[in-house]
mmCIF file of C-alpha atoms in Angstrom:
data_model
loop_
_atom_site.group_PDB
_atom_site.id
_atom_site.type_symbol
_atom_site.label_atom_id
_atom_site.label_comp_id
_atom_site.label_asym_id
_atom_site.label_seq_id
_atom_site.Cartn_x
_atom_site.Cartn_y
_atom_site.Cartn_z
ATOM 1 C CA MET A 1 140.057 67.507 90.301
ATOM 2 C CA ALA A 2 139.208 66.780 86.679
ATOM 3 C CA LEU A 3 135.702 66.123 85.456
ATOM 4 C CA VAL A 4 135.093 62.366 85.539
ATOM 5 C CA PRO A 5 132.979 61.318 82.538
ATOM 6 C CA GLN A 6 131.802 58.162 84.279
ATOM 7 C CA LEU A 7 130.509 60.182 87.238
ATOM 8 C CA ILE A 8 128.622 62.596 85.007
ATOM 9 C CA GLY A 9 127.182 59.721 82.989
ATOM 10 C CA ALA A 10 125.936 58.029 86.154
ATOM 11 C CA ALA A 11 124.367 61.288 87.273
ATOM 12 C CA ARG A 12 121.631 61.149 84.667
ATOM 13 C CA GLY A 13 118.064 60.937 85.829
ATOM 14 C CA ALA A 14 117.106 61.331 89.461
ATOM 15 C CA SER A 15 120.715 60.885 90.606
ATOM 16 C CA ALA A 16 121.444 64.351 89.213
ATOM 17 C CA ARG A 17 119.648 65.758 92.241
ATOM 18 C CA ALA A 18 121.974 63.845 94.554
ATOM 19 C CA LEU A 19 124.990 65.091 92.618
ATOM 20 C CA MET A 20 123.849 68.673 93.106
ATOM 21 C CA GLN A 21 123.852 68.168 96.879
ATOM 22 C CA LEU A 22 127.619 67.757 96.934
ATOM 23 C CA PRO A 23 129.571 70.456 98.774
ATOM 24 C CA ARG A 24 129.935 73.651 96.766
ATOM 25 C CA PRO A 25 133.702 73.215 96.240
ATOM 26 C CA ALA A 26 133.110 69.752 94.759
ATOM 27 C CA ILE A 27 130.399 71.090 92.448
ATOM 28 C CA ALA A 28 132.701 73.878 91.322
ATOM 29 C CA ARG A 29 135.464 71.393 90.497
ATOM 30 C CA LEU A 30 133.078 69.197 88.529
ATOM 31 C CA ALA A 31 131.631 72.218 86.714
ATOM 32 C CA GLY A 32 135.006 73.283 85.346
ATOM 33 C CA PRO A 33 136.679 76.680 84.954
ATOM 34 C CA PRO A 34 134.421 79.607 85.870
ATOM 35 C CA VAL A 35 132.308 81.075 83.095
ATOM 36 C CA VAL A 36 132.339 84.877 83.213
ATOM 37 C CA VAL A 37 130.333 87.056 80.818
ATOM 38 C CA ASN A 38 129.864 90.817 81.150
ATOM 39 C CA GLY A 39 131.358 90.719 84.634
ATOM 40 C CA ARG A 40 128.911 88.082 85.891
ATOM 41 C CA THR A 41 129.989 84.569 86.907
ATOM 42 C CA LEU A 42 127.787 81.616 86.089
ATOM 43 C CA ASP A 43 126.782 79.795 89.257
ATOM 44 C CA PRO A 44 128.670 76.459 89.472
ATOM 45 C CA GLU A 45 125.432 74.544 89.972
ATOM 46 C CA MET A 46 124.049 76.014 86.739
ATOM 47 C CA GLN A 47 127.335 75.300 84.966
ATOM 48 C CA LEU A 48 127.300 71.675 86.044
ATOM 49 C CA LEU A 49 123.647 71.280 85.041
ATOM 50 C CA LEU A 50 124.476 72.604 81.593
ATOM 51 C CA ARG A 51 127.259 70.014 81.301
ATOM 52 C CA LEU A 52 124.857 67.286 82.329
ATOM 53 C CA GLN A 53 122.280 68.543 79.847
ATOM 54 C CA ARG A 54 124.704 68.058 76.963
ATOM 55 C CA LEU A 55 124.885 64.356 77.828
ATOM 56 C CA GLU A 56 121.136 63.899 77.641
ATOM 57 C CA GLY A 57 118.920 63.307 74.608
ATOM 58 C CA PRO A 58 117.907 65.844 71.971
ATOM 59 C CA ALA A 59 116.817 69.341 72.894
ATOM 60 C CA ALA A 60 113.087 70.024 72.650
ATOM 61 C CA GLU A 61 113.565 72.536 69.844
ATOM 62 C CA SER A 62 115.452 70.009 67.690
ATOM 63 C CA VAL A 63 112.551 67.552 67.311
ATOM 64 C CA ALA A 64 108.881 67.707 66.346
ATOM 65 C CA ILE A 65 106.847 69.944 68.637
ATOM 66 C CA SER A 66 104.736 67.019 69.870
ATOM 67 C CA ARG A 67 107.868 65.188 70.987
ATOM 68 C CA GLY A 68 109.389 68.388 72.334
ATOM 69 C CA ARG A 69 106.375 68.816 74.588
ATOM 70 C CA ARG A 70 107.029 65.417 76.139
ATOM 71 C CA ILE A 71 110.702 66.301 76.616
ATOM 72 C CA ILE A 72 109.775 69.540 78.379
ATOM 73 C CA VAL A 73 107.420 67.788 80.793
ATOM 74 C CA SER A 74 109.924 65.012 81.522
ATOM 75 C CA SER A 75 112.825 67.396 82.199
ATOM 76 C CA SER A 76 110.612 69.639 84.332
ATOM 77 C CA ARG A 77 109.550 66.707 86.482
ATOM 78 C CA LEU A 78 113.176 65.771 87.007
ATOM 79 C CA ALA A 79 114.158 69.299 88.002
ATOM 80 C CA GLY A 80 111.068 69.895 90.115
ATOM 81 C CA GLY A 81 110.816 66.642 92.013
ATOM 82 C CA ASN A 82 107.820 65.660 94.096
ATOM 83 C CA GLN A 83 107.074 68.815 96.055
ATOM 84 C CA PRO A 84 104.685 68.597 99.027
ATOM 85 C CA ILE A 85 101.281 70.262 98.784
ATOM 86 C CA GLY A 86 98.123 70.253 100.847
ATOM 87 C CA ALA A 87 95.608 69.601 98.077
ATOM 88 C CA ILE A 88 95.230 69.781 94.305
ATOM 89 C CA THR A 89 91.965 70.083 92.405
ATOM 90 C CA ASP A 90 91.493 70.167 88.633
ATOM 91 C CA ARG A 91 88.473 71.663 86.937
ATOM 92 C CA THR A 92 87.409 72.885 83.506
ATOM 93 C CA ILE A 93 85.674 76.123 82.585
ATOM 94 C CA ASP A 94 84.343 77.439 79.298
ATOM 95 C CA GLY A 95 87.047 79.287 77.404
ATOM 96 C CA PRO A 96 87.055 81.342 74.195
ATOM 97 C CA GLY A 97 88.197 78.340 72.167
ATOM 98 C CA GLY A 98 86.592 75.531 74.125
ATOM 99 C CA PRO A 99 87.208 73.901 77.521
ATOM 100 C CA LEU A 100 89.917 75.629 79.556
ATOM 101 C CA GLY A 101 91.731 73.677 82.264
ATOM 102 C CA LEU A 102 92.543 75.092 85.688
ATOM 103 C CA ARG A 103 94.493 73.486 88.516
ATOM 104 C CA PHE A 104 94.032 74.695 92.085
ATOM 105 C CA TYR A 105 96.804 74.275 94.670
ATOM 106 C CA THR A 106 96.084 74.682 98.382
ATOM 107 C CA PRO A 107 99.088 74.679 100.736
ATOM 108 C CA ARG A 108 99.081 72.582 103.881
ATOM 109 C CA GLY A 109 97.229 74.137 106.801
ATOM 110 C CA LEU A 110 95.551 76.878 104.758
ATOM 111 C CA THR A 111 91.810 77.251 105.336
ATOM 112 C CA GLY A 112 89.151 79.827 104.562
ATOM 113 C CA ARG A 113 89.537 82.718 102.161
ATOM 114 C CA ALA A 114 93.159 83.329 101.326
ATOM 115 C CA PRO A 115 95.288 85.304 98.883
ATOM 116 C CA ALA A 116 95.962 83.664 95.537
ATOM 117 C CA LEU A 117 98.293 83.642 92.572
ATOM 118 C CA VAL A 118 96.937 83.004 89.075
ATOM 119 C CA PHE A 119 99.902 81.442 87.297
ATOM 120 C CA PHE A 120 100.641 81.142 83.567
ATOM 121 C CA HIS A 121 103.351 78.665 82.584
ATOM 122 C CA GLY A 122 106.259 79.332 80.271
ATOM 123 C CA GLY A 123 107.297 77.337 77.227
ATOM 124 C CA GLY A 124 107.377 79.800 74.355
ATOM 125 C CA TRP A 125 103.608 79.532 73.772
ATOM 126 C CA ILE A 126 104.247 76.138 72.120
ATOM 127 C CA TYR A 127 105.344 74.009 75.098
ATOM 128 C CA GLY A 128 104.250 73.636 78.698
ATOM 129 C CA ASP A 129 101.074 72.644 80.485
ATOM 130 C CA LEU A 130 99.749 71.942 83.958
ATOM 131 C CA GLU A 131 102.291 69.123 84.381
ATOM 132 C CA SER A 132 105.408 70.994 83.265
ATOM 133 C CA HIS A 133 105.018 73.580 86.032
ATOM 134 C CA ASP A 134 103.317 71.432 88.658
ATOM 135 C CA ALA A 135 106.326 71.412 90.978
ATOM 136 C CA THR A 136 106.801 75.164 90.605
ATOM 137 C CA CYS A 137 103.172 75.849 91.515
ATOM 138 C CA ARG A 138 103.347 73.500 94.509
ATOM 139 C CA PHE A 139 106.529 75.197 95.703
ATOM 140 C CA LEU A 140 105.133 78.735 95.332
ATOM 141 C CA ALA A 141 101.893 77.798 97.076
ATOM 142 C CA GLU A 142 103.638 76.272 100.080
ATOM 143 C CA GLU A 143 106.392 78.877 100.382
ATOM 144 C CA ALA A 144 104.106 81.907 99.999
ATOM 145 C CA GLN A 145 101.131 80.299 101.770
ATOM 146 C CA VAL A 146 98.758 81.316 99.002
ATOM 147 C CA ARG A 147 96.371 79.420 96.787
ATOM 148 C CA VAL A 148 97.762 78.999 93.276
ATOM 149 C CA VAL A 149 95.579 78.611 90.205
ATOM 150 C CA ALA A 150 97.443 77.381 87.120
ATOM 151 C CA VAL A 151 95.884 77.988 83.702
ATOM 152 C CA ASP A 152 96.214 75.518 80.828
ATOM 153 C CA TYR A 153 95.902 78.013 77.963
ATOM 154 C CA ARG A 154 95.920 76.980 74.303
ATOM 155 C CA LEU A 155 99.268 76.506 72.569
ATOM 156 C CA ALA A 156 100.597 77.279 69.101
ATOM 157 C CA PRO A 157 100.835 76.221 66.341
ATOM 158 C CA GLU A 158 97.365 74.758 66.860
ATOM 159 C CA ALA A 159 96.208 78.068 68.369
ATOM 160 C CA PRO A 160 98.516 80.987 67.492
ATOM 161 C CA PHE A 161 98.382 84.549 68.827
ATOM 162 C CA PRO A 162 96.121 85.885 70.248
ATOM 163 C CA ALA A 163 94.571 82.609 71.490
ATOM 164 C CA ALA A 164 96.767 82.401 74.594
ATOM 165 C CA VAL A 165 95.996 86.023 75.460
ATOM 166 C CA ASP A 166 92.265 85.448 75.036
ATOM 167 C CA ASP A 167 92.445 82.347 77.238
ATOM 168 C CA VAL A 168 94.348 83.910 80.116
ATOM 169 C CA LEU A 169 92.117 86.992 80.138
ATOM 170 C CA ALA A 170 89.038 84.753 80.206
ATOM 171 C CA ALA A 171 90.503 82.594 82.968
ATOM 172 C CA TRP A 172 91.493 85.660 84.983
ATOM 173 C CA SER A 173 87.993 87.135 84.722
ATOM 174 C CA TRP A 174 86.365 83.852 85.729
ATOM 175 C CA ILE A 175 88.632 83.384 88.750
ATOM 176 C CA VAL A 176 88.084 86.950 89.964
ATOM 177 C CA GLU A 177 84.318 86.629 89.530
ATOM 178 C CA HIS A 178 84.145 83.313 91.389
ATOM 179 C CA ALA A 179 86.862 84.060 93.962
ATOM 180 C CA PRO A 180 84.744 83.840 97.150
ATOM 181 C CA GLY A 181 83.404 80.426 96.195
ATOM 182 C CA LEU A 182 86.945 79.253 95.462
ATOM 183 C CA GLY A 183 88.236 80.208 98.901
ATOM 184 C CA ILE A 184 90.075 83.204 97.453
ATOM 185 C CA ASP A 185 90.127 86.729 98.849
ATOM 186 C CA PRO A 186 89.037 88.798 95.810
ATOM 187 C CA ASP A 187 91.091 91.776 96.991
ATOM 188 C CA ARG A 188 94.334 89.787 97.153
ATOM 189 C CA ILE A 189 94.803 88.031 93.830
ATOM 190 C CA ALA A 190 98.157 88.227 92.067
ATOM 191 C CA VAL A 191 98.962 87.402 88.479
ATOM 192 C CA GLY A 192 102.247 85.779 87.542
ATOM 193 C CA GLY A 193 104.207 83.527 85.274
ATOM 194 C CA ASP A 194 107.589 82.683 83.842
ATOM 195 C CA SER A 195 108.974 83.540 80.398
ATOM 196 C CA ALA A 196 106.021 83.345 77.965
ATOM 197 C CA GLY A 197 103.807 83.097 81.041
ATOM 198 C CA GLY A 198 105.425 86.232 82.432
ATOM 199 C CA ASN A 199 104.550 87.924 79.157
ATOM 200 C CA LEU A 200 100.913 86.849 79.526
ATOM 201 C CA ALA A 201 100.824 87.955 83.169
ATOM 202 C CA ALA A 202 102.093 91.417 82.230
ATOM 203 C CA VAL A 203 99.451 91.582 79.497
ATOM 204 C CA VAL A 204 96.675 90.734 81.966
ATOM 205 C CA ALA A 205 97.936 93.407 84.370
ATOM 206 C CA GLN A 206 97.951 96.016 81.601
ATOM 207 C CA GLN A 207 94.599 95.030 80.105
ATOM 208 C CA THR A 208 92.803 95.134 83.460
ATOM 209 C CA ALA A 209 94.576 98.147 85.015
ATOM 210 C CA GLY A 210 92.170 100.555 86.674
ATOM 211 C CA SER A 211 89.274 98.110 86.624
ATOM 212 C CA ALA A 212 87.586 96.290 89.459
ATOM 213 C CA SER A 213 89.259 93.081 88.292
ATOM 214 C CA ALA A 214 92.826 94.403 88.307
ATOM 215 C CA PRO A 215 95.363 92.189 90.119
ATOM 216 C CA ALA A 216 96.783 93.245 93.440
ATOM 217 C CA PHE A 217 100.327 92.177 92.540
ATOM 218 C CA GLN A 218 102.461 90.892 89.664
ATOM 219 C CA LEU A 219 105.059 88.120 89.865
ATOM 220 C CA LEU A 220 107.037 88.344 86.630
ATOM 221 C CA ILE A 221 109.787 85.753 86.217
ATOM 222 C CA TYR A 222 112.187 86.474 83.319
ATOM 223 C CA PRO A 223 109.270 87.692 81.174
ATOM 224 C CA VAL A 224 109.280 88.046 77.397
ATOM 225 C CA THR A 225 108.418 91.698 76.819
ATOM 226 C CA ASP A 226 109.663 92.678 73.346
ATOM 227 C CA PHE A 227 108.851 91.152 69.965
ATOM 228 C CA LEU A 228 109.801 94.314 68.089
ATOM 229 C CA ASN A 229 113.489 94.717 68.901
ATOM 230 C CA ARG A 230 116.254 92.298 69.831
ATOM 231 C CA ALA A 231 118.177 93.425 72.895
ATOM 232 C CA PRO A 232 121.906 92.561 73.165
ATOM 233 C CA SER A 233 121.347 89.746 75.677
ATOM 234 C CA ARG A 234 119.422 87.819 73.011
ATOM 235 C CA THR A 235 122.734 87.518 71.132
ATOM 236 C CA THR A 236 125.154 87.325 74.058
ATOM 237 C CA TYR A 237 123.421 84.304 75.620
ATOM 238 C CA ALA A 238 121.956 82.784 72.454
ATOM 239 C CA GLU A 239 123.880 79.513 72.827
ATOM 240 C CA GLY A 240 125.077 77.414 75.728
ATOM 241 C CA PHE A 241 122.796 78.658 78.510
ATOM 242 C CA PHE A 242 119.715 76.418 78.129
ATOM 243 C CA LEU A 243 117.380 78.828 76.309
ATOM 244 C CA THR A 244 118.716 78.986 72.761
ATOM 245 C CA LYS A 245 118.162 81.099 69.685
ATOM 246 C CA ALA A 246 116.734 78.016 67.951
ATOM 247 C CA PHE A 247 114.141 77.628 70.717
ATOM 248 C CA MET A 248 113.147 81.293 70.575
ATOM 249 C CA ASP A 249 112.969 81.280 66.772
ATOM 250 C CA LEU A 250 110.788 78.175 66.771
ATOM 251 C CA ALA A 251 108.467 79.696 69.354
ATOM 252 C CA GLU A 252 108.102 82.920 67.407
ATOM 253 C CA GLU A 253 107.571 81.161 64.072
ATOM 254 C CA ASN A 254 104.699 79.163 65.538
ATOM 255 C CA TYR A 255 103.116 81.748 67.839
ATOM 256 C CA LEU A 256 102.899 84.368 65.081
ATOM 257 C CA VAL A 257 101.267 83.785 61.718
ATOM 258 C CA GLY A 258 102.658 86.909 60.036
ATOM 259 C CA GLY A 259 101.487 90.464 59.711
ATOM 260 C CA GLU A 260 101.095 91.121 63.430
ATOM 261 C CA ASP A 261 102.012 94.510 64.832
ATOM 262 C CA ARG A 262 105.001 93.520 66.922
ATOM 263 C CA SER A 263 104.555 96.567 69.111
ATOM 264 C CA ASP A 264 101.040 95.415 70.052
ATOM 265 C CA PRO A 265 101.090 95.432 73.876
ATOM 266 C CA ARG A 266 99.398 92.025 73.854
ATOM 267 C CA LEU A 267 102.606 90.744 72.236
ATOM 268 C CA SER A 268 105.148 93.201 73.597
ATOM 269 C CA PRO A 269 104.191 94.559 77.032
ATOM 270 C CA LEU A 270 107.269 96.794 76.861
ATOM 271 C CA TYR A 271 105.300 99.076 74.510
ATOM 272 C CA GLY A 272 102.083 99.092 76.525
ATOM 273 C CA ASP A 273 100.679 101.594 78.990
ATOM 274 C CA VAL A 274 101.789 100.613 82.479
ATOM 275 C CA SER A 275 100.365 103.573 84.349
ATOM 276 C CA GLY A 276 98.299 102.265 87.207
ATOM 277 C CA VAL A 277 99.276 98.603 86.890
ATOM 278 C CA ALA A 278 99.769 96.504 90.008
ATOM 279 C CA PRO A 279 102.993 96.553 92.034
ATOM 280 C CA ALA A 280 105.446 93.968 90.778
ATOM 281 C CA TYR A 281 108.323 91.694 91.609
ATOM 282 C CA VAL A 282 110.385 91.287 88.442
ATOM 283 C CA VAL A 283 113.154 88.720 88.527
ATOM 284 C CA THR A 284 115.632 88.175 85.727
ATOM 285 C CA ALA A 285 118.521 85.742 85.290
ATOM 286 C CA GLY A 286 122.047 86.932 84.558
ATOM 287 C CA PHE A 287 122.733 84.290 81.880
ATOM 288 C CA ASP A 288 119.430 84.497 80.016
ATOM 289 C CA PRO A 289 118.744 85.773 76.489
ATOM 290 C CA LEU A 290 115.681 87.525 77.978
ATOM 291 C CA LEU A 291 117.763 89.410 80.563
ATOM 292 C CA ASP A 292 117.732 92.829 78.917
ATOM 293 C CA GLU A 293 114.042 92.978 78.073
ATOM 294 C CA GLY A 294 113.089 91.872 81.570
ATOM 295 C CA ASP A 295 115.358 94.538 83.037
ATOM 296 C CA SER A 296 113.858 97.104 80.649
ATOM 297 C CA TYR A 297 110.327 96.226 81.707
ATOM 298 C CA ALA A 298 111.209 96.646 85.382
ATOM 299 C CA GLU A 299 112.701 100.036 84.529
ATOM 300 C CA LYS A 300 109.553 101.001 82.577
ATOM 301 C CA LEU A 301 107.388 100.142 85.568
ATOM 302 C CA ARG A 302 109.612 102.125 87.903
ATOM 303 C CA ASP A 303 109.664 105.154 85.575
ATOM 304 C CA ALA A 304 105.845 105.093 85.535
ATOM 305 C CA GLY A 305 105.745 105.226 89.321
ATOM 306 C CA VAL A 306 104.718 101.602 89.772
ATOM 307 C CA PRO A 307 106.131 100.066 92.973
ATOM 308 C CA VAL A 308 108.537 97.443 91.676
ATOM 309 C CA GLU A 309 111.153 95.214 93.251
ATOM 310 C CA HIS A 310 113.606 94.127 90.591
ATOM 311 C CA VAL A 311 115.989 91.280 91.406
ATOM 312 C CA ARG A 312 118.609 90.054 88.967
ATOM 313 C CA GLU A 313 119.755 86.567 89.883
ATOM 314 C CA ASP A 314 123.173 87.154 88.390
ATOM 315 C CA GLY A 315 124.501 83.585 88.323
ATOM 316 C CA LEU A 316 121.368 81.803 87.128
ATOM 317 C CA ILE A 317 120.031 80.693 83.752
ATOM 318 C CA HIS A 318 116.611 80.715 82.137
ATOM 319 C CA GLY A 319 114.395 78.000 83.565
ATOM 320 C CA PHE A 320 115.588 78.198 87.162
ATOM 321 C CA VAL A 321 111.992 78.483 88.416
ATOM 322 C CA ASN A 322 111.489 74.839 87.411
ATOM 323 C CA MET A 323 114.593 73.686 89.329
ATOM 324 C CA VAL A 324 113.067 73.639 92.795
ATOM 325 C CA ALA A 325 114.447 70.141 93.512
ATOM 326 C CA ILE A 326 117.916 70.754 92.078
ATOM 327 C CA GLY A 327 120.775 71.994 94.216
ATOM 328 C CA ARG A 328 120.573 75.020 96.470
ATOM 329 C CA THR A 329 120.861 78.157 94.345
ATOM 330 C CA ALA A 330 117.720 77.892 92.217
ATOM 331 C CA PRO A 331 115.409 76.897 95.110
ATOM 332 C CA LYS A 332 116.718 79.876 97.114
ATOM 333 C CA ALA A 333 115.913 82.201 94.217
ATOM 334 C CA VAL A 334 112.383 80.817 93.941
ATOM 335 C CA ARG A 335 111.966 81.195 97.712
ATOM 336 C CA ARG A 336 112.898 84.869 97.347
ATOM 337 C CA ALA A 337 110.203 85.222 94.692
ATOM 338 C CA ALA A 338 107.674 83.433 96.912
ATOM 339 C CA ALA A 339 108.555 85.710 99.839
ATOM 340 C CA ALA A 340 108.001 88.758 97.607
ATOM 341 C CA LEU A 341 104.635 87.336 96.545
ATOM 342 C CA GLN A 342 103.648 86.807 100.167
ATOM 343 C CA ARG A 343 104.662 90.386 101.043
ATOM 344 C CA GLY A 344 102.823 91.751 98.032
ATOM 345 C CA LEU A 345 99.576 90.070 99.063
ATOM 346 C CA SER A 346 99.852 90.668 102.804
#
């Protein structure tokens, strides 16, 4: 069955979610011939989403950052849908650069002190906020039955490195200090994030290792770990798989001002000391420019004797953690991550 342009055109917007509920054979036919790279086959749902994406408006990295931020939030809402949650509370604390926003998610039926995940969103340190990852945080909270605290750290270019690092460390310290009053078990707090947020989560775990405020667990979703070297996957998957070289270049150009030591562990956790950091679940995507550095970080943790569960979602692309309302494959992968989080905090 050939791809029908009219069908794909009509699938824009919310109807894309309905399209992705078609039987797998139908999705595979619409997606086109299988895409195989390095022995891995792109999941048909991801392949079809990429075809749909090419019919949409401009990519975030091709327009002004202010407009790109709106594009990121809009696309994330589409992919995430309206996920159920027990309760949401926003509050502001004092941060290193001014007010720092936090959003608290409580799953349905959860009462009393409970384990928690402090979550840092992705977006290349220039995009993303509490709205872009709202569905992801709701989904993780409900699936893992933990409280989730999302942190709205400062973004570049307005606040380049190390502003985001300073913010997440300050937020982490505040949450740990006030945990009992927030309904959080202070002995069962995980740190996590995706992409740039995974980078920041790894930094927090390293910077607090061995202290009374160290996390109990790490949830690292396709983390950025290396600003110094460019692993092969950065070239292999640089175009055509959602996260592009142009996006990564733009993020780096705005996050860094020049002259930074790229091996600084606050930038590149791959070069930091991981002895004694918290156990981790590291998940990478098979068709992601960040694949190799995420795999390398999981290997570094394992070599240092850190308990680590490393899962490579071979058929998926960067950004799958935001796709909790799209199809079947991405939500299943995020459920696996949530189950690992629940085990890690049990």
